[in-house]
PDB file of C-alpha atoms in Angstrom:
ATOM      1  CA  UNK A   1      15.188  28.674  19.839  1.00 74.00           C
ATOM      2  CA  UNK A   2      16.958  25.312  20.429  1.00 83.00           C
ATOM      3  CA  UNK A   3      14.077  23.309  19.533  1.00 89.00           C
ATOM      4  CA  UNK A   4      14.529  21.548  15.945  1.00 90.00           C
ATOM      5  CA  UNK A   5      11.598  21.131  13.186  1.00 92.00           C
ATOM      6  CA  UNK A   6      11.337  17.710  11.583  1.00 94.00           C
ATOM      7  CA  UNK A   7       8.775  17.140   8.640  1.00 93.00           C
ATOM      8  CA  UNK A   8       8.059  14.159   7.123  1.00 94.00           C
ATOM      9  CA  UNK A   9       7.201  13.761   3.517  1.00 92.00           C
ATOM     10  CA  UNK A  10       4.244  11.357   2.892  1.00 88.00           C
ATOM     11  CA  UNK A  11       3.953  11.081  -0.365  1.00 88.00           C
ATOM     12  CA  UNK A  12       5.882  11.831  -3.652  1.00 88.00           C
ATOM     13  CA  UNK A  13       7.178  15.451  -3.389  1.00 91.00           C
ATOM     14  CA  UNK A  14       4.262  17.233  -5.861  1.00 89.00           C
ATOM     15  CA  UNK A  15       1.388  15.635  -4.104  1.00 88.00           C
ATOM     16  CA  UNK A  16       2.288  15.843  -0.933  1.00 89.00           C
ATOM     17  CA  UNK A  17       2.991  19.933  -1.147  1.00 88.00           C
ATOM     18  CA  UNK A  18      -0.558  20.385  -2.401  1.00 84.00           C
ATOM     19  CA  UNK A  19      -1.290  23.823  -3.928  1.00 84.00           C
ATOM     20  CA  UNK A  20      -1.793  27.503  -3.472  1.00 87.00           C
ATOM     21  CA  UNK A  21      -0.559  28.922  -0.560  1.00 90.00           C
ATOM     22  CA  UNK A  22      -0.086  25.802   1.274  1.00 86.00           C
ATOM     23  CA  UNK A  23       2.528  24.525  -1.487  1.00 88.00           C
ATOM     24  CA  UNK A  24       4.414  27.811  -0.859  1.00 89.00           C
ATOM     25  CA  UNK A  25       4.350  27.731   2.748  1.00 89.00           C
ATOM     26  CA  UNK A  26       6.355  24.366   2.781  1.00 87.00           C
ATOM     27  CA  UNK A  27       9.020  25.597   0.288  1.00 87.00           C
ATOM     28  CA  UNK A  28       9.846  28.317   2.324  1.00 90.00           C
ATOM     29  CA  UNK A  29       9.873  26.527   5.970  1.00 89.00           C
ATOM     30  CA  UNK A  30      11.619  23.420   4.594  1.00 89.00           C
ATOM     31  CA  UNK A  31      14.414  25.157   2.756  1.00 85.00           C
ATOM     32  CA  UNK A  32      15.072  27.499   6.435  1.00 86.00           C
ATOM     33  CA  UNK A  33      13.806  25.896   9.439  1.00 88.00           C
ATOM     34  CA  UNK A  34      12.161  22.541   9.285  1.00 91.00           C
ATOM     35  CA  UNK A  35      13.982  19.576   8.345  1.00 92.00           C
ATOM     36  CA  UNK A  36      12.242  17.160   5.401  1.00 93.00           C
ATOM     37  CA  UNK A  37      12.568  13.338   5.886  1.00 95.00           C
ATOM     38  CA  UNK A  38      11.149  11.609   2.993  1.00 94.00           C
ATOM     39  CA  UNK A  39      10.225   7.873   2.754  1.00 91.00           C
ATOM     40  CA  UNK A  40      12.136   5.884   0.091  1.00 89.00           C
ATOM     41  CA  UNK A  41      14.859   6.615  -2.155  1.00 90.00           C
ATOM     42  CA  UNK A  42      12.218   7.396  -5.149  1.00 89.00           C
ATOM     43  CA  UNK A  43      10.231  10.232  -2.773  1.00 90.00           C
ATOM     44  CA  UNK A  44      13.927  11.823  -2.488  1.00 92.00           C
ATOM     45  CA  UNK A  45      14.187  11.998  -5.518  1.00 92.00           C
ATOM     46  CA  UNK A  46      10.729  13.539  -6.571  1.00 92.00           C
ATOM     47  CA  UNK A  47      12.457  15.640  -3.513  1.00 93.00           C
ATOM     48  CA  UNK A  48      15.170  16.956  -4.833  1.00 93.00           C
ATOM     49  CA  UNK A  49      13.294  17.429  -8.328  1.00 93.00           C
ATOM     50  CA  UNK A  50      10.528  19.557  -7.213  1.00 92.00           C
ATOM     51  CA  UNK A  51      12.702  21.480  -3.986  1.00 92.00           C
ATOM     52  CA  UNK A  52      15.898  21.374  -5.253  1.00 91.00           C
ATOM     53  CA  UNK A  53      18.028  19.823  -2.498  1.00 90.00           C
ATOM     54  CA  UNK A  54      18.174  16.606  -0.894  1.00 87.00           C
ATOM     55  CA  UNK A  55      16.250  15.976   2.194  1.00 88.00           C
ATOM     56  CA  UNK A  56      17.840  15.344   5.745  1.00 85.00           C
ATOM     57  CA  UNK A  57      16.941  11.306   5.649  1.00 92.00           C
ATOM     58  CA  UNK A  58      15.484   9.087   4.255  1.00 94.00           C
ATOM     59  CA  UNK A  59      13.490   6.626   6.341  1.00 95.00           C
ATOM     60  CA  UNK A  60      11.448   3.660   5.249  1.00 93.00           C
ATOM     61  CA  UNK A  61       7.951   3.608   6.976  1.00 92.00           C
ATOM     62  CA  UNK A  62       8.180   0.886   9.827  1.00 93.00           C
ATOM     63  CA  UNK A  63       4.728  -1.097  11.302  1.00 93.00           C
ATOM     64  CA  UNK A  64       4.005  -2.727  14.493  1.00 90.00           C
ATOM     65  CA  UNK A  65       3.707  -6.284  15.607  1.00 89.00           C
ATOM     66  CA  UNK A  66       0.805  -7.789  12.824  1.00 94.00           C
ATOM     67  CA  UNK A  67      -0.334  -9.938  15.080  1.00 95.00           C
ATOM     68  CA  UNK A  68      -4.039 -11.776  15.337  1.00 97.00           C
ATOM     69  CA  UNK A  69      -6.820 -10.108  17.029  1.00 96.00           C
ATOM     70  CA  UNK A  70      -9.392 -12.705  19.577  1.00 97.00           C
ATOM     71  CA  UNK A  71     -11.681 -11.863  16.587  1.00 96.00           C
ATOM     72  CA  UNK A  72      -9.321 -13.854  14.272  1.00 97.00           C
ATOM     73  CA  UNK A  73     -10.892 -16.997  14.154  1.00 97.00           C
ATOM     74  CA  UNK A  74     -14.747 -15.440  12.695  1.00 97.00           C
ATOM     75  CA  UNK A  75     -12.627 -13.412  10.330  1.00 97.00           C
ATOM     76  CA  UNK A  76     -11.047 -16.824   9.172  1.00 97.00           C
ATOM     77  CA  UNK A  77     -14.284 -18.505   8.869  1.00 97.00           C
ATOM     78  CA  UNK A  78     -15.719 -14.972   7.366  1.00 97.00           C
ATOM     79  CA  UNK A  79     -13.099 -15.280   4.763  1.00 97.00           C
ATOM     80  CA  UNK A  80     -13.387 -18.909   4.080  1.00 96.00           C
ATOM     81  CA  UNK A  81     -17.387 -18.516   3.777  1.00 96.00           C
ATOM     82  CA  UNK A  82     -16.692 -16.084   0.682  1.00 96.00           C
ATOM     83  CA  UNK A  83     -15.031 -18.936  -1.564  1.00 95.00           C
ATOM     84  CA  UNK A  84     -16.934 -20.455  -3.824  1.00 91.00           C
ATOM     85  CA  UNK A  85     -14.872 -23.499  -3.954  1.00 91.00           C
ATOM     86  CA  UNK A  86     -11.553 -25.115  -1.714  1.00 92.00           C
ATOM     87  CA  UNK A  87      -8.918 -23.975  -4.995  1.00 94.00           C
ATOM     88  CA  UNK A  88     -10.283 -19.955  -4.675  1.00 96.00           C
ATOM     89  CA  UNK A  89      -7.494 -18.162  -4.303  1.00 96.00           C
ATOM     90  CA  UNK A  90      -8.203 -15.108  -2.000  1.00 96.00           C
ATOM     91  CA  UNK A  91      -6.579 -11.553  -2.666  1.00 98.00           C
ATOM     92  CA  UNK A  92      -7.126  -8.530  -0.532  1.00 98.00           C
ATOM     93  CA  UNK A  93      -7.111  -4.970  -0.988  1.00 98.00           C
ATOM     94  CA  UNK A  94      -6.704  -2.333   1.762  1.00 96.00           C
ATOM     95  CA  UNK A  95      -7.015   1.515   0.542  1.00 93.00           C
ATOM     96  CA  UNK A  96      -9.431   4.422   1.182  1.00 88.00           C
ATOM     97  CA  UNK A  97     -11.509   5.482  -2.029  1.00 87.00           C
ATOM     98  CA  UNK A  98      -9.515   7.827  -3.312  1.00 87.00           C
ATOM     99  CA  UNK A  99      -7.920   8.797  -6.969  1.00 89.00           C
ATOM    100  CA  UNK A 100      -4.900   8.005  -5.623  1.00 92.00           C
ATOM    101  CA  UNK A 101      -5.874   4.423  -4.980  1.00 94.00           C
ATOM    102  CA  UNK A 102      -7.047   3.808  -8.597  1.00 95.00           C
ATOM    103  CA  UNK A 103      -9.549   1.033  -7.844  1.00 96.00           C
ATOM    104  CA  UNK A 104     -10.764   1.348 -11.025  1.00 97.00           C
ATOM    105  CA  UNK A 105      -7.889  -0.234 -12.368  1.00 98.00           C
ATOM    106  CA  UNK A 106      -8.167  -3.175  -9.819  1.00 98.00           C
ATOM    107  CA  UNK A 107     -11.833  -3.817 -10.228  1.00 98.00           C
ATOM    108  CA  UNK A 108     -11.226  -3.514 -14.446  1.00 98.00           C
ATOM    109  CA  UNK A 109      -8.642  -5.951 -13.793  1.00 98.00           C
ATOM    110  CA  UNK A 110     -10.268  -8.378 -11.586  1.00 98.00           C
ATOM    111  CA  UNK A 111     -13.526  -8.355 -13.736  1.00 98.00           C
ATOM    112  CA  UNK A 112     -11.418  -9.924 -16.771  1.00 98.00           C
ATOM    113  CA  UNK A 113      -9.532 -12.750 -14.552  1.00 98.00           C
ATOM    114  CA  UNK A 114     -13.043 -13.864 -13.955  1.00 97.00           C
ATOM    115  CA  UNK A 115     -14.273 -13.539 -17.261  1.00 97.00           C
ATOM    116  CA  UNK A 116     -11.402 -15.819 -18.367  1.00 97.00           C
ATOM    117  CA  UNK A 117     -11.975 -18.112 -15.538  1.00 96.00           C
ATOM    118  CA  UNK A 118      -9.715 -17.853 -12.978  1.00 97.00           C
ATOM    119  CA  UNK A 119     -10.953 -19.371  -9.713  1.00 97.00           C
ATOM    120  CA  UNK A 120     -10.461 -15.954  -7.246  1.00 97.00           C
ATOM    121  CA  UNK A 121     -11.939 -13.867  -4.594  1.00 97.00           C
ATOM    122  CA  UNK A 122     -10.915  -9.713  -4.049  1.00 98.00           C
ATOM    123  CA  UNK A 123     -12.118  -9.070  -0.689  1.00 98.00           C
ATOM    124  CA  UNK A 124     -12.021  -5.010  -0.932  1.00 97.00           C
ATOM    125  CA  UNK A 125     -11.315  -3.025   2.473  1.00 96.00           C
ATOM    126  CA  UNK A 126     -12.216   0.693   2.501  1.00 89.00           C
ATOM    127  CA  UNK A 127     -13.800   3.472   4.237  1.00 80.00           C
ATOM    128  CA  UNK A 128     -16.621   5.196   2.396  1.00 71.00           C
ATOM    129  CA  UNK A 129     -15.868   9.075   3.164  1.00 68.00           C
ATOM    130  CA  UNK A 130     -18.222   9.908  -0.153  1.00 69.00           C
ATOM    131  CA  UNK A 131     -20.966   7.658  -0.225  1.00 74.00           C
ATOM    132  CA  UNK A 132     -21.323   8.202  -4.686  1.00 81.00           C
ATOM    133  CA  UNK A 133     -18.115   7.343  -4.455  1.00 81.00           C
ATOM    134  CA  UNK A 134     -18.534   3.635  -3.107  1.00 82.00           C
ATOM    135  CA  UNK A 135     -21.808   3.315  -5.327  1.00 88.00           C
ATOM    136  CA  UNK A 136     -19.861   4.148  -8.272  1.00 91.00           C
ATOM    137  CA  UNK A 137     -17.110   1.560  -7.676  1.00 92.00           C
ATOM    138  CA  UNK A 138     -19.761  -1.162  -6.863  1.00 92.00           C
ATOM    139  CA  UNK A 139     -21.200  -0.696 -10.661  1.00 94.00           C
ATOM    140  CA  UNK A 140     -18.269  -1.610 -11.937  1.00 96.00           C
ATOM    141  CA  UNK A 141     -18.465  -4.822 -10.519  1.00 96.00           C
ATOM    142  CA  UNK A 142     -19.879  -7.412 -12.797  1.00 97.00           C
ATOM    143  CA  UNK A 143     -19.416 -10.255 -10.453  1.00 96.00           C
ATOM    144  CA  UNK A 144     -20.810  -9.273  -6.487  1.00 95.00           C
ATOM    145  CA  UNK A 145     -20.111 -13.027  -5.490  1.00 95.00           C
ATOM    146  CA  UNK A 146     -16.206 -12.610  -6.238  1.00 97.00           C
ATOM    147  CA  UNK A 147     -15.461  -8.729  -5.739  1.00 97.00           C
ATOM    148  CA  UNK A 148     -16.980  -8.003  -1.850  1.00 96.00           C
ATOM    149  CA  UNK A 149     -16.428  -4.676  -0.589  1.00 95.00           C
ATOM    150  CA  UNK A 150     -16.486  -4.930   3.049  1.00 95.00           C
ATOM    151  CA  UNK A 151     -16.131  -1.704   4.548  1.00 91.00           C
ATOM    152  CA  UNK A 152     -13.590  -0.079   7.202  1.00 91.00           C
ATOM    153  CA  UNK A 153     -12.165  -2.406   9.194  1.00 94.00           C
ATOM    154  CA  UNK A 154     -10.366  -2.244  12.328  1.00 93.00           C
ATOM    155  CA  UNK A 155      -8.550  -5.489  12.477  1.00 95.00           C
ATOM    156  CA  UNK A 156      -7.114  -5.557   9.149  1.00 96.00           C
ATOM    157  CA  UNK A 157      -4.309  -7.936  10.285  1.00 96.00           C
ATOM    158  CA  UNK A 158      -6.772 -10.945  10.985  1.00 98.00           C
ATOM    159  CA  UNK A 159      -8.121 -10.462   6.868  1.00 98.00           C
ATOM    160  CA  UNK A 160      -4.373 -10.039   5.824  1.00 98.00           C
ATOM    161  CA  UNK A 161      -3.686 -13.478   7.964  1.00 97.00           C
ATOM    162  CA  UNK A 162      -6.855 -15.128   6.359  1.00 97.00           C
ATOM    163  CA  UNK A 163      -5.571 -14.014   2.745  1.00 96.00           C
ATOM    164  CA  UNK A 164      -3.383 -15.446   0.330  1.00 95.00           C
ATOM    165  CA  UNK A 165      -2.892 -11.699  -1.607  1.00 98.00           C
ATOM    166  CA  UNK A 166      -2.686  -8.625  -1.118  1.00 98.00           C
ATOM    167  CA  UNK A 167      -3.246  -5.931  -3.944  1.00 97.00           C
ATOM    168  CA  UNK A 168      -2.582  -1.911  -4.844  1.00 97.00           C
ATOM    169  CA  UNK A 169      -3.641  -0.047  -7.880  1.00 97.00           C
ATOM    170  CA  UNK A 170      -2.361   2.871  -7.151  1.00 96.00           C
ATOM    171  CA  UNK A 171      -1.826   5.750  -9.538  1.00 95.00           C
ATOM    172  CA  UNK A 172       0.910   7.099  -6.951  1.00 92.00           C
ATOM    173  CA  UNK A 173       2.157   6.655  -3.138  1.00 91.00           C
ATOM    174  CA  UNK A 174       4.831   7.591  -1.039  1.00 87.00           C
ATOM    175  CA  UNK A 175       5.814   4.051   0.874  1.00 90.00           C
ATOM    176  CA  UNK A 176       2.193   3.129   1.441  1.00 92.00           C
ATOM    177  CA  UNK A 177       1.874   1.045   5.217  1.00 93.00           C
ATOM    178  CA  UNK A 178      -0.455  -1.714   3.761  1.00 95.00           C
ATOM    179  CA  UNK A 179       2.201  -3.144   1.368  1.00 95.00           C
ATOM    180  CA  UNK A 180       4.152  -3.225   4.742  1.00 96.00           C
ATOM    181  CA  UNK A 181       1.575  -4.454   7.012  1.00 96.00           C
ATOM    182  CA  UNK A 182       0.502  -7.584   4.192  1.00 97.00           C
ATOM    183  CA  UNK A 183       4.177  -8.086   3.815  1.00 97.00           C
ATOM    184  CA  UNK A 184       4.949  -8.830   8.212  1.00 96.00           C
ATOM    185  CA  UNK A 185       1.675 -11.231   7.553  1.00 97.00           C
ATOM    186  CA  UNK A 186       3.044 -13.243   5.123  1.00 97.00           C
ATOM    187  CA  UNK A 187       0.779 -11.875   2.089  1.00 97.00           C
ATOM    188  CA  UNK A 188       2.245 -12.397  -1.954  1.00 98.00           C
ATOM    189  CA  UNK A 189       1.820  -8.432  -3.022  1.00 98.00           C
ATOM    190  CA  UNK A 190       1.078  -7.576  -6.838  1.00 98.00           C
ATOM    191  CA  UNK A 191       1.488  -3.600  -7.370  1.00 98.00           C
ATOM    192  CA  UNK A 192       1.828  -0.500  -9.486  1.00 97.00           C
ATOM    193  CA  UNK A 193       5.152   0.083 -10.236  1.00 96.00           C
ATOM    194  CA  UNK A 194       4.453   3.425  -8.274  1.00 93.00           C
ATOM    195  CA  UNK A 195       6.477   5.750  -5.375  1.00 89.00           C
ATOM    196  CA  UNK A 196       8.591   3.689  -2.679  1.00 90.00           C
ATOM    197  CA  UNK A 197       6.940   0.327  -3.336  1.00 95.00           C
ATOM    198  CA  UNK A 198       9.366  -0.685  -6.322  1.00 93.00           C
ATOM    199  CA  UNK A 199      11.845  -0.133  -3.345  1.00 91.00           C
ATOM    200  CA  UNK A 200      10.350  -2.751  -1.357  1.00 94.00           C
ATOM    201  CA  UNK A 201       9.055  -5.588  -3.841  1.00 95.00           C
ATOM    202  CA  UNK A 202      12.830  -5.789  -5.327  1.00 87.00           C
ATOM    203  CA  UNK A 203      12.405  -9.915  -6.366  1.00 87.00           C
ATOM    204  CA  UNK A 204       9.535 -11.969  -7.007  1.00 93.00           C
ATOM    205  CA  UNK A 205       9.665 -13.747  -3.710  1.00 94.00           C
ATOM    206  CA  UNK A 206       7.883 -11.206  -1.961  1.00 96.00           C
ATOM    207  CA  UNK A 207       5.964  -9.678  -4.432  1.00 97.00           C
ATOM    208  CA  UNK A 208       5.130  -8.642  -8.004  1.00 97.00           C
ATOM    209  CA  UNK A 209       4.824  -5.081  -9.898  1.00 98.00           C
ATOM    210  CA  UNK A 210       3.113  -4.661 -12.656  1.00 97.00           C
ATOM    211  CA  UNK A 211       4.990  -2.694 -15.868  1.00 96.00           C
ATOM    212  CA  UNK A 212       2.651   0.211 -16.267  1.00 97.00           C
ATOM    213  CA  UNK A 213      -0.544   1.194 -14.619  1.00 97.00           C
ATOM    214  CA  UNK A 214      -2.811  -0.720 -17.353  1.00 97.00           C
ATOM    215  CA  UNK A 215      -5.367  -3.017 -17.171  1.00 97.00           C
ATOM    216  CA  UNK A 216      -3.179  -5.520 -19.474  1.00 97.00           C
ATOM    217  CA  UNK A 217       0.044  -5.423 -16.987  1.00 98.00           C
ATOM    218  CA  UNK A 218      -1.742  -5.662 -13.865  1.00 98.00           C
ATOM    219  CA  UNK A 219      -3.535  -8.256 -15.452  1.00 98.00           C
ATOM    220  CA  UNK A 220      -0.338 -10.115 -16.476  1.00 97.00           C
ATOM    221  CA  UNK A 221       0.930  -9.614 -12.888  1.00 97.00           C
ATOM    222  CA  UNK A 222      -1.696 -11.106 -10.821  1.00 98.00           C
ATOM    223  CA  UNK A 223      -1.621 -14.114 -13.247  1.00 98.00           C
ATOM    224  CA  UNK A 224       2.168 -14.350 -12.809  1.00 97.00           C
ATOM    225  CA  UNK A 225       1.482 -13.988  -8.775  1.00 97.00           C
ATOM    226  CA  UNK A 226      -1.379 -17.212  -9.366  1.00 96.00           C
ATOM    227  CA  UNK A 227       1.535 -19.086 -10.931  1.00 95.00           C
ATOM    228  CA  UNK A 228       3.606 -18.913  -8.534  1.00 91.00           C
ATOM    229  CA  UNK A 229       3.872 -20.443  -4.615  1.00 89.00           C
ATOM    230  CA  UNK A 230       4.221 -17.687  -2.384  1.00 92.00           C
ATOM    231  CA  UNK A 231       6.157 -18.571   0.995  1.00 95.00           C
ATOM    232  CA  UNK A 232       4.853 -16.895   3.862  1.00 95.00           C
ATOM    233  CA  UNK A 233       7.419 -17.773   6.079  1.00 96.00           C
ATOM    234  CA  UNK A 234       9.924 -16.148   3.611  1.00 96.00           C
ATOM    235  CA  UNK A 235       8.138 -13.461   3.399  1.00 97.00           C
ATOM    236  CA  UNK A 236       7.606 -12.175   6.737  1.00 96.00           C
ATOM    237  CA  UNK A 237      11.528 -12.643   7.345  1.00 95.00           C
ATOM    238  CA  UNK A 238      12.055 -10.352   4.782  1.00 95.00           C
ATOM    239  CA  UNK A 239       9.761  -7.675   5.922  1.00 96.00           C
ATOM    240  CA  UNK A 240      10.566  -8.643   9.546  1.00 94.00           C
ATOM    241  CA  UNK A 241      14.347  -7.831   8.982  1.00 92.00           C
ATOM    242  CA  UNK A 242      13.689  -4.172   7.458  1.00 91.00           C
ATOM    243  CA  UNK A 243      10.026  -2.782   8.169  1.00 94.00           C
ATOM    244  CA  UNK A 244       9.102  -3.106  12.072  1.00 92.00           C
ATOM    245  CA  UNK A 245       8.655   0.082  13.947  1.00 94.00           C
ATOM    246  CA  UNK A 246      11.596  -0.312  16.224  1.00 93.00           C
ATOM    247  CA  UNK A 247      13.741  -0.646  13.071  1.00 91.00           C
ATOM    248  CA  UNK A 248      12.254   2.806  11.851  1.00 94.00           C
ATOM    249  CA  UNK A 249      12.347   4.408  15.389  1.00 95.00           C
ATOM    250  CA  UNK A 250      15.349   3.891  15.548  1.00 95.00           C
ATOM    251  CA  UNK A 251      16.385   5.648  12.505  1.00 94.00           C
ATOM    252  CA  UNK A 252      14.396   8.783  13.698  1.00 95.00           C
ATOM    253  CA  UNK A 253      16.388   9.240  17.017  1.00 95.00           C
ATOM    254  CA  UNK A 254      19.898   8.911  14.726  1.00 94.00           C
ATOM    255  CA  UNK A 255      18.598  11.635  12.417  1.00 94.00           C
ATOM    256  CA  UNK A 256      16.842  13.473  15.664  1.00 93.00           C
ATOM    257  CA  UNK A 257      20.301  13.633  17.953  1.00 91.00           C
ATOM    258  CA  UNK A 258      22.638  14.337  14.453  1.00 87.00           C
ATOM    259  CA  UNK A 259      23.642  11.420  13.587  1.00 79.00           C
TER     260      UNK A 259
END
């Protein structure tokens, strides 16, 4: 009986309750005997709309150390081997297949930057859970030397250290890790406008968001990102200072012992 129930919300309020009986099973325990924690001031707020209270907290997702793996130096050379000339500019994407992950709108987008001319590389990092899926994703591709899908990956933070980009398309999210992980190694990040990540990307030194979820704004945004000189070193201060895991630990034990 002394024991206390903490749940954490992954995702905006509506997607993450799911439907059916499942949906009503949260409402009930969350409004009596579990306490919600959601994960950015924007998933509170889908919160409150679709529960009709606040939550207990709300704590930003947190990452470990991104540090290189002994396998970092292949990965750089793996990376380097895709260009197809020294100015490439290499962007990376890091998402399950998924309708949330809208890579649709990513490949559409990346297939007109080429088309116009831009000198870039998307380096696409996935697992393939349904194989029609992945096959349907690689037709849309209308340039297999500058859009590489290269499966799940286990060291993601020796491609995020090897890339200049990192991109999301997604159609929603709750405070999605990769945006975090890219961010602690240095990596520029264009985005949707979508969940908790217009919480993180609040100026364009870090990062851009596109206006809508179009093909014409994400568009715009990647070419604003080319434009620009991303500073690594800036960047990982900035995610450094807010996102680590001790950071979001510690913000757990607060809300854990009353605080």
């Amino acid at each position: 009986h002394n024991i206390k129930f903490f749940y954490t919300v992954h995702n905006i309020a509506d997607k993450d309750a799911g439907n059916g009986i499942g949906a009503k099973l949260r409402k009930f325990f969350l409004k009596r005997s579990i306490k919600p924690i959601t994960l950015s001031n924007y998933c509170n707020e889908s919160f409150v709309e679709y529960y009709g209270y606040n939550s207990a907290a709300v704590i930003e997702n947190g990452c470990r150390p991104m540090t290189p793996t002994p396998n970092f130096d292949s990965v750089k050379a793996e990376v380097e081997g895709y260009k197809t000339g020294p100015d490439t500019k290499i962007f990376l994407n890091i998402a399950r297949f998924h309708e949330q992950k809208n890579h649709e709108l990513l490949i559409g987008s990346f297939n007109s930057l080429i088309k116009d001319g831009y000198d870039i590389l998307l380096l696409i990092i996935g697992s393939y859970p349904d194989n029609n899926k992945r096959l349907y994703l690689e037709s849309l591709v209308e340039d297999k030397s500058r859009i590489i899908f290269l499966g799940a990956k286990h060291n993601v933070n020796d491609y995020l250290l090897s890339s200049e980009y990192f991109c999301l398309s997604s159609s929603w999210e709750g405070l999605p890790i990769s945006i975090l992980e890219a961010g602690l190694c240095g990596c520029y990040s264009i985005s949707t406008p979508v969940g908790g990540v217009p919480d993180v990307i609040q100026d364009d030194s870090v990062g851009l968001l596109s206006r809508d979820l179009s093909i014409t704004s994400f568009k715009e945004a990647l070419i604003k990102a080319l434009r620009k000189k991303p500073d690594r070193a800036v960047i990982k201060k900035y995610f450094s200072s807010r996102y680590t895991i001790n950071e979001c630990a510690e913000k757990y034990i607060q809300v854990f012992e009353g605080k």
